[in-house]
Amino acid sequence: MLGRLIAVMAVWLFAYQSDPVFAAGRAALLIGNGAYQVGALANPARDVATLKSALEKAGFDVIEARTDLDRKGMLQALDAFESRARNADVALVYYSGHGIEIGGTNYLVPVDAQLQSDRDVKYEALALDDILAAAEGAAKLKLILLDACRDNPFAGAMRRIQTRGAFTRGLARTEAATPNTIIAYATAPGRVALDGTGANSPFAAALVRHLLTPGLDVRLALGLVRDDVIEATRTSPEPQTPYVSGTVGGEAVSVAPATGETVKPNTELIALPPKPDPDRHAREDFDRARSVNSLAAWEAFLRHYPTGLLADLARAERDKLTAAASAGKPVGPAVASKPEASKPGASKPAAPARVVASRDTRAVTRSVEPTRRSDRPDPTMYSRSVWGKHTLEGQPATAKTAHGTLYCLPGRGQGRQCRWLD
């Protein structure tokens, strides 16, 4: 009996540690957001259903199909997919819905977003960087398909606080930075993609026709998708030209295996626990640096994490701030104006009062005394003194503090995004 148990454990450990076990692993996350309060879309749910059916016929091991997600739902879907993608050869993410660009950063919009100002975008939408990070663990191909270049329905009422000039149409050009990554956009940068008048959008319909052709290299498949979309939208008011950015090498990579090629169903992809994530802390610190969004914050991040995808993204964010500063544009989040310096002999600032005994994490009240500090502290770091280091759950949390009203949204992992409301 003992010998049999040892033999079973040996087989399990070999399966967990050997790369060939994961050779057939293909995981997909499909998100379709259409039930917006402003600018509702008819096709995203149908696009997801159509693509899911095609992926099932192609033998994908894991397919997570979600529709009409709020921000919390999108974060949860990405967290779950990230674990699955680390055990896969191919990680495919398809998003159908509204996407906007603010300050050179692309965002995917949940259905509960209000976006009353450009400053709200990073708190109410998800940056494309989060999608890339969720697929980063795949070995052979990270494929991001963005049918998200619909016109910005919030532009007319969105107040401008941190940006200048007119809001752009469509998404900005973003290049794939990590190896074996392809980002495919439904249309060219700065242009608008159609939701479509038929059962699916032009981009989704072309993907189903060509992407899963057995044995066809993914780059050739996306070329055929491009041709179909151009032809389908040639006479429309907004002709589309899909755009692809990639870092795939010379080896042929197909999303579906060639006909007759034997592929072992990857049951281990679901049964085994996810491998440890060595970049979890780096992503959490990246989220904190992005919430501060200052040159000092990005430099601090790069001192601790000088290499890798997140380091490249941090340098890109730092360079954008440097360029904006050179052009005389406002840089970083709004900062409260400095009060006059304290006169000699003035009393020292009062220590922050402790939290009133209330266990409702969504609204914490402090006895507020006037503060004489010249600057407010970073809201995300200060939130730890209010709620500790644990992840906030459920609804957004607010707290009245000696520095003003603090507002926080739950974030991925142990991260959170906070700002001062007044």
Coordinates of C-alpha atoms in Angstrom, one line a residue:
M1 CA 0.0 0.0 0.0
L2 CA 2.8 2.4 0.9
G3 CA 4.7 1.6 -2.3
R4 CA 1.6 2.4 -4.4
L5 CA 1.1 5.7 -2.6
I6 CA 4.7 6.7 -3.2
A7 CA 4.3 5.8 -6.9
V8 CA 1.2 7.9 -7.2
M9 CA 2.9 10.9 -5.6
A10 CA 5.9 10.5 -7.9
V11 CA 3.6 10.6 -11.0
W12 CA 1.8 13.7 -9.6
L13 CA 5.0 15.6 -8.9
F14 CA 6.4 14.7 -12.4
A15 CA 3.2 16.0 -14.0
Y16 CA 3.3 19.2 -12.0
Q17 CA 7.0 20.0 -12.7
S18 CA 7.4 18.8 -16.3
D19 CA 6.7 21.3 -19.1
P20 CA 5.3 18.7 -21.6
V21 CA 2.2 18.2 -19.5
F22 CA 1.2 21.8 -20.3
A23 CA 2.0 21.5 -24.0
A24 CA -1.7 21.3 -25.0
G25 CA -2.9 24.0 -22.5
R26 CA -5.0 26.6 -24.2
A27 CA -7.0 29.0 -22.0
A28 CA -9.4 31.8 -23.1
L29 CA -11.1 34.7 -21.3
L30 CA -14.0 36.3 -23.2
I31 CA -15.6 39.5 -21.9
G32 CA -18.5 41.3 -23.6
N33 CA -19.8 44.5 -22.1
G34 CA -22.9 46.0 -23.7
A35 CA -25.4 47.0 -21.0
Y36 CA -24.0 50.5 -20.4
Q37 CA -26.2 53.2 -18.9
V38 CA -24.7 55.5 -21.6
G39 CA -24.0 54.2 -25.1
A40 CA -25.4 50.6 -24.8
L41 CA -24.2 48.1 -27.4
A42 CA -26.2 45.3 -28.9
N43 CA -23.5 42.9 -30.1
P44 CA -20.9 42.2 -27.3
A45 CA -22.9 39.4 -25.6
R46 CA -23.6 37.7 -29.0
D47 CA -19.9 38.2 -30.0
V48 CA -18.8 36.4 -26.8
A49 CA -21.3 33.5 -27.3
T50 CA -20.2 33.0 -31.0
L51 CA -16.5 33.0 -30.2
K52 CA -17.0 30.7 -27.2
S53 CA -18.8 28.2 -29.4
A54 CA -15.9 28.3 -31.9
L55 CA -13.3 27.9 -29.2
E56 CA -15.1 24.9 -27.8
K57 CA -15.1 23.2 -31.2
A58 CA -11.4 23.9 -31.4
G59 CA -10.8 22.0 -28.2
F60 CA -9.7 24.8 -25.8
D61 CA -9.1 23.5 -22.3
V62 CA -10.4 26.5 -20.4
I63 CA -13.0 29.0 -21.7
E64 CA -14.3 31.7 -19.3
A65 CA -17.1 33.7 -21.0
R66 CA -18.5 36.6 -19.1
T67 CA -20.9 39.4 -20.1
D68 CA -21.9 42.8 -18.8
L69 CA -19.3 43.0 -16.0
D70 CA -18.9 45.9 -13.5
R71 CA -15.4 46.8 -12.5
K72 CA -15.3 44.4 -9.6
G73 CA -16.5 41.6 -11.9
M74 CA -13.8 42.4 -14.5
L75 CA -11.1 42.4 -11.8
Q76 CA -12.3 39.0 -10.4
A77 CA -12.3 37.5 -13.9
L78 CA -8.8 38.7 -14.6
D79 CA -7.5 37.3 -11.3
A80 CA -9.0 33.9 -12.0
F81 CA -7.7 33.8 -15.6
E82 CA -4.2 34.9 -14.5
S83 CA -3.9 31.6 -12.5
R84 CA -5.1 29.5 -15.5
A85 CA -2.9 31.3 -18.0
R86 CA 0.3 30.5 -16.0
N87 CA -0.3 26.9 -16.8
A88 CA -1.1 27.3 -20.5
D89 CA 0.8 27.5 -23.8
V90 CA -1.8 29.8 -25.3
A91 CA -3.6 32.5 -23.4
L92 CA -6.3 34.3 -25.4
V93 CA -8.2 37.3 -24.1
Y94 CA -11.1 38.8 -26.2
Y95 CA -12.9 42.0 -25.1
S96 CA -16.0 43.4 -26.8
G97 CA -17.3 46.7 -25.5
H98 CA -16.4 50.3 -25.0
G99 CA -12.7 51.3 -24.8
I100 CA -11.3 54.8 -24.4
E101 CA -7.9 56.5 -24.4
I102 CA -6.9 59.1 -21.8
G103 CA -3.4 60.6 -21.7
G104 CA -2.0 58.0 -24.0
T105 CA -3.3 55.0 -21.9
N106 CA -6.0 52.7 -23.2
Y107 CA -8.8 51.6 -20.9
L108 CA -11.6 49.0 -21.1
V109 CA -14.9 50.3 -19.7
P110 CA -17.0 48.3 -17.2
V111 CA -20.8 48.6 -17.5
D112 CA -21.0 50.5 -14.1
A113 CA -18.6 53.3 -15.1
Q114 CA -19.9 56.9 -14.9
L115 CA -16.7 58.7 -16.0
Q116 CA -17.9 62.2 -15.1
S117 CA -14.3 63.5 -15.5
D118 CA -11.1 62.3 -17.1
R119 CA -9.6 61.8 -13.6
D120 CA -12.3 59.2 -12.9
V121 CA -11.1 56.9 -15.7
K122 CA -8.3 55.2 -13.9
Y123 CA -10.6 54.5 -10.9
E124 CA -13.6 53.3 -12.8
A125 CA -12.1 51.5 -15.8
L126 CA -9.3 48.9 -16.3
A127 CA -6.1 49.8 -18.1
L128 CA -4.9 47.6 -21.0
D129 CA -1.8 46.9 -18.9
D130 CA -4.0 44.8 -16.5
I131 CA -5.1 42.6 -19.4
L132 CA -1.5 42.1 -20.6
A133 CA -0.4 41.2 -17.1
A134 CA -3.1 38.6 -16.8
A135 CA -1.9 36.7 -19.9
E136 CA 1.8 37.2 -19.2
G137 CA 2.4 33.7 -17.8
A138 CA 1.5 31.8 -21.0
A139 CA 4.5 30.1 -22.6
K140 CA 4.0 30.2 -26.4
L141 CA 1.4 32.8 -27.2
K142 CA -0.3 35.7 -25.5
L143 CA -3.1 36.8 -27.8
I144 CA -5.1 40.0 -26.9
L145 CA -8.1 40.7 -29.2
L146 CA -9.7 44.1 -28.7
D147 CA -13.0 44.7 -30.3
A148 CA -13.1 47.8 -28.1
C149 CA -12.6 50.9 -30.3
R150 CA -16.2 52.0 -30.2
D151 CA -16.7 55.8 -30.0
N152 CA -16.4 57.3 -26.5
P153 CA -20.1 57.8 -25.3
F154 CA -18.9 59.7 -22.2
A155 CA -16.9 62.4 -24.1
G156 CA -19.8 64.9 -24.3
A157 CA -20.3 65.1 -20.6
M158 CA -16.9 64.2 -19.3
R159 CA -15.2 67.1 -17.4
R160 CA -11.5 67.8 -18.3
I161 CA -9.3 68.0 -15.2
Q162 CA -6.0 66.3 -16.0
T163 CA -5.8 66.5 -19.8
R164 CA -5.9 69.2 -22.4
G165 CA -7.4 69.3 -25.9
A166 CA -10.2 67.3 -27.3
F167 CA -10.8 63.7 -26.3
T168 CA -9.5 61.3 -28.9
R169 CA -11.6 58.8 -30.8
G170 CA -10.9 55.1 -30.5
L171 CA -7.8 53.7 -28.8
A172 CA -4.2 54.8 -28.8
R173 CA -1.4 52.8 -30.4
T174 CA 0.1 50.4 -27.9
E175 CA 3.0 48.1 -28.9
A176 CA 3.4 44.6 -27.4
A177 CA 6.4 44.7 -25.1
T178 CA 6.9 41.1 -23.9
P179 CA 8.0 38.1 -26.1
N180 CA 5.3 36.0 -27.8
T181 CA 2.6 38.6 -27.5
I182 CA 0.2 39.8 -30.1
I183 CA -2.3 42.7 -29.6
A184 CA -5.0 42.8 -32.3
Y185 CA -7.2 45.9 -32.6
A186 CA -10.5 45.9 -34.4
T187 CA -9.4 49.1 -36.2
A188 CA -6.5 51.5 -36.6
P189 CA -5.4 53.8 -33.7
G190 CA -7.6 56.8 -33.3
R191 CA -10.4 55.3 -35.4
V192 CA -13.8 54.0 -34.4
A193 CA -14.9 50.3 -34.8
L194 CA -18.5 49.3 -35.6
D195 CA -20.8 47.3 -33.3
G196 CA -22.3 45.9 -36.5
T197 CA -25.8 45.7 -37.8
G198 CA -25.8 41.9 -38.1
A199 CA -25.5 39.2 -35.4
N200 CA -21.9 40.0 -34.7
S201 CA -19.4 42.9 -35.1
P202 CA -17.3 42.8 -38.3
F203 CA -14.2 42.0 -36.3
A204 CA -15.8 39.1 -34.3
A205 CA -17.3 37.6 -37.4
A206 CA -13.9 37.6 -39.2
L207 CA -12.2 36.1 -36.1
V208 CA -14.5 33.1 -36.1
R209 CA -14.0 32.5 -39.8
H210 CA -10.2 32.5 -39.7
L211 CA -8.5 32.5 -36.3
L212 CA -9.2 28.9 -35.5
T213 CA -8.3 27.4 -38.9
P214 CA -6.4 24.3 -38.0
G215 CA -2.6 24.7 -38.3
L216 CA -2.8 28.3 -39.7
D217 CA -0.2 30.6 -38.3
V218 CA -1.9 33.2 -36.1
R219 CA -0.2 36.1 -38.0
L220 CA -1.6 34.8 -41.3
A221 CA -5.0 34.3 -39.7
L222 CA -5.1 37.9 -38.4
G223 CA -4.1 39.1 -41.9
L224 CA -7.2 37.3 -43.3
V225 CA -9.3 38.9 -40.5
R226 CA -8.0 42.3 -41.6
D227 CA -8.9 41.7 -45.2
D228 CA -12.4 40.6 -44.3
V229 CA -13.1 43.6 -42.0
I230 CA -11.8 46.0 -44.6
E231 CA -14.2 44.5 -47.2
A232 CA -17.1 44.3 -44.8
T233 CA -16.8 48.0 -43.8
R234 CA -15.7 49.5 -47.1
T235 CA -18.9 51.4 -47.7
S236 CA -19.7 52.2 -44.1
P237 CA -19.3 55.7 -42.7
E238 CA -16.4 54.4 -40.6
P239 CA -14.3 52.0 -42.7
Q240 CA -12.2 49.8 -40.4
T241 CA -8.6 48.7 -40.9
P242 CA -7.6 46.3 -38.1
Y243 CA -4.2 46.9 -36.6
V244 CA -1.8 44.3 -35.1
S245 CA 1.2 44.7 -32.9
G246 CA 3.3 41.7 -32.0
T247 CA 6.6 40.2 -30.7
V248 CA 6.2 36.6 -32.0
G249 CA 9.4 35.1 -33.4
G250 CA 10.0 33.1 -36.6
E251 CA 8.4 29.8 -35.4
A252 CA 4.9 29.2 -36.7
V253 CA 2.3 29.5 -33.9
S254 CA -1.3 28.4 -34.5
V255 CA -4.3 28.9 -32.2
A256 CA -5.8 25.6 -33.3
P257 CA -3.7 22.5 -34.1
A258 CA -3.3 21.2 -37.6
T259 CA -5.8 18.5 -38.7
G260 CA -4.7 15.1 -37.6
E261 CA -2.3 16.5 -35.0
T262 CA -2.9 14.6 -31.7
V263 CA -3.4 16.9 -28.8
K264 CA -3.8 15.5 -25.3
P265 CA -6.7 17.1 -23.4
N266 CA -5.0 19.1 -20.6
T267 CA -6.9 18.1 -17.5
E268 CA -4.0 19.2 -15.3
L269 CA -4.7 22.8 -16.4
I270 CA -7.8 22.7 -14.2
A271 CA -6.9 20.1 -11.6
L272 CA -3.5 21.4 -10.5
P273 CA -3.0 24.3 -8.2
P274 CA -1.6 27.4 -9.9
K275 CA 2.2 27.9 -9.8
P276 CA 3.5 30.6 -7.4
D277 CA 3.4 34.1 -8.9
P278 CA 6.8 35.7 -8.5
D279 CA 5.6 39.0 -9.9
R280 CA 2.7 39.6 -7.5
H281 CA 4.4 42.2 -5.3
A282 CA 5.8 44.0 -8.4
R283 CA 2.3 44.3 -9.8
E284 CA 0.9 45.6 -6.5
D285 CA 3.7 48.2 -6.4
F286 CA 3.1 49.1 -10.0
D287 CA -0.6 49.8 -9.2
R288 CA 0.5 52.0 -6.3
A289 CA 2.9 54.0 -8.5
R290 CA 0.2 54.4 -11.1
S291 CA -2.2 55.8 -8.5
V292 CA 0.4 58.4 -7.5
N293 CA 1.4 59.0 -11.2
S294 CA 4.4 61.2 -10.5
L295 CA 8.0 61.1 -11.8
A296 CA 9.2 60.4 -8.2
A297 CA 6.8 57.4 -7.9
W298 CA 7.9 55.9 -11.2
E299 CA 11.6 56.4 -10.4
A300 CA 11.1 54.7 -7.0
F301 CA 9.4 51.7 -8.7
L302 CA 12.2 51.4 -11.2
R303 CA 14.9 51.4 -8.5
H304 CA 13.2 48.3 -7.0
Y305 CA 12.2 46.6 -10.3
P306 CA 14.7 47.7 -13.0
T307 CA 13.9 44.9 -15.5
G308 CA 10.9 43.1 -17.0
L309 CA 7.5 44.0 -18.5
L310 CA 6.4 46.2 -15.6
A311 CA 9.7 48.1 -15.7
D312 CA 9.2 48.8 -19.4
L313 CA 5.7 50.0 -18.8
A314 CA 6.9 52.2 -15.9
R315 CA 9.5 53.8 -18.1
A316 CA 6.8 54.5 -20.7
E317 CA 4.6 56.2 -18.0
R318 CA 7.6 58.2 -16.7
D319 CA 8.5 59.3 -20.3
K320 CA 4.9 60.5 -20.9
L321 CA 5.1 62.6 -17.7
T322 CA 8.5 64.0 -18.7
A323 CA 7.1 64.9 -22.1
A324 CA 4.0 66.5 -20.6
A325 CA 6.1 68.5 -18.2
S326 CA 8.3 69.8 -21.1
A327 CA 5.2 70.8 -23.0
G328 CA 3.9 72.7 -20.0
K329 CA 1.0 70.3 -19.4
P330 CA -0.2 69.4 -15.9
V331 CA 1.6 66.3 -14.6
G332 CA 0.3 63.7 -12.1
P333 CA -2.7 63.8 -9.9
A334 CA -4.1 67.1 -8.5
V335 CA -2.4 68.2 -5.4
A336 CA -3.9 70.5 -2.8
S337 CA -2.5 74.0 -2.6
K338 CA 0.1 74.6 0.1
P339 CA -1.1 76.7 3.1
E340 CA 1.0 79.5 4.4
A341 CA 4.1 78.4 6.4
S342 CA 3.5 78.3 10.2
K343 CA 4.8 81.3 12.1
P344 CA 7.6 80.9 14.6
G345 CA 6.2 79.7 17.9
A346 CA 3.1 78.2 16.4
S347 CA 1.9 74.9 17.8
K348 CA 2.8 71.7 16.1
P349 CA 0.3 69.9 13.9
A350 CA -2.1 67.7 15.9
A351 CA -1.5 64.0 15.6
P352 CA -4.2 62.2 13.5
A353 CA -7.1 61.2 15.7
R354 CA -7.8 57.5 16.0
V355 CA -10.7 55.9 14.2
V356 CA -14.1 56.1 15.9
A357 CA -15.3 52.6 16.9
S358 CA -17.2 51.5 13.8
R359 CA -16.7 48.3 11.9
D360 CA -18.4 49.2 8.7
T361 CA -15.5 49.2 6.2
R362 CA -17.4 51.2 3.6
A363 CA -17.7 54.4 5.7
V364 CA -15.2 55.2 8.4
T365 CA -15.5 58.4 10.3
R366 CA -12.6 60.1 12.1
S367 CA -12.7 63.0 14.6
V368 CA -11.2 65.6 12.4
E369 CA -8.8 68.2 13.6
P370 CA -7.3 70.9 11.3
T371 CA -4.0 69.8 9.8
R372 CA -1.2 72.2 9.0
R373 CA 0.9 69.9 6.8
S374 CA 1.9 71.5 3.6
D375 CA 0.9 68.6 1.5
R376 CA -1.6 65.7 1.8
P377 CA 0.0 62.3 2.0
D378 CA -0.4 59.8 -0.8
P379 CA -4.0 58.6 -0.5
T380 CA -3.3 54.9 -1.2
M381 CA -0.5 54.7 1.3
Y382 CA -2.5 56.7 3.9
S383 CA -5.4 54.3 3.5
R384 CA -3.4 51.7 5.2
S385 CA -3.6 53.7 8.5
V386 CA -7.4 53.6 8.1
W387 CA -8.2 50.1 6.9
G388 CA -4.8 48.3 7.3
K389 CA -3.1 46.4 4.5
H390 CA -5.9 44.0 3.8
T391 CA -7.8 44.1 0.5
L392 CA -11.0 46.1 0.6
E393 CA -14.0 44.0 -0.3
G394 CA -17.3 44.9 -1.9
Q395 CA -18.3 48.5 -2.5
P396 CA -16.0 51.6 -2.6
A397 CA -14.9 52.8 0.8
T398 CA -14.8 56.4 2.2
A399 CA -13.3 57.9 5.3
K400 CA -13.3 61.4 6.7
T401 CA -9.7 62.1 7.9
A402 CA -7.7 65.0 9.2
H403 CA -6.6 65.5 5.6
G404 CA -10.0 65.4 3.9
T405 CA -12.3 62.8 2.6
L406 CA -10.5 59.6 1.4
Y407 CA -12.2 57.5 -1.3
C408 CA -10.9 54.0 -2.2
L409 CA -11.8 51.3 -4.8
P410 CA -11.0 47.7 -4.3
G411 CA -8.0 46.6 -6.4
R412 CA -6.4 43.5 -7.7
G413 CA -4.5 41.3 -5.2
Q414 CA -3.8 43.4 -2.2
G415 CA -3.7 46.6 -4.2
R416 CA -6.3 49.4 -4.1
Q417 CA -6.7 52.8 -5.8
C418 CA -7.5 55.8 -3.6
R419 CA -7.9 59.5 -4.0
W420 CA -8.9 62.6 -2.0
L421 CA -12.4 63.8 -2.8
D422 CA -12.1 67.4 -1.5

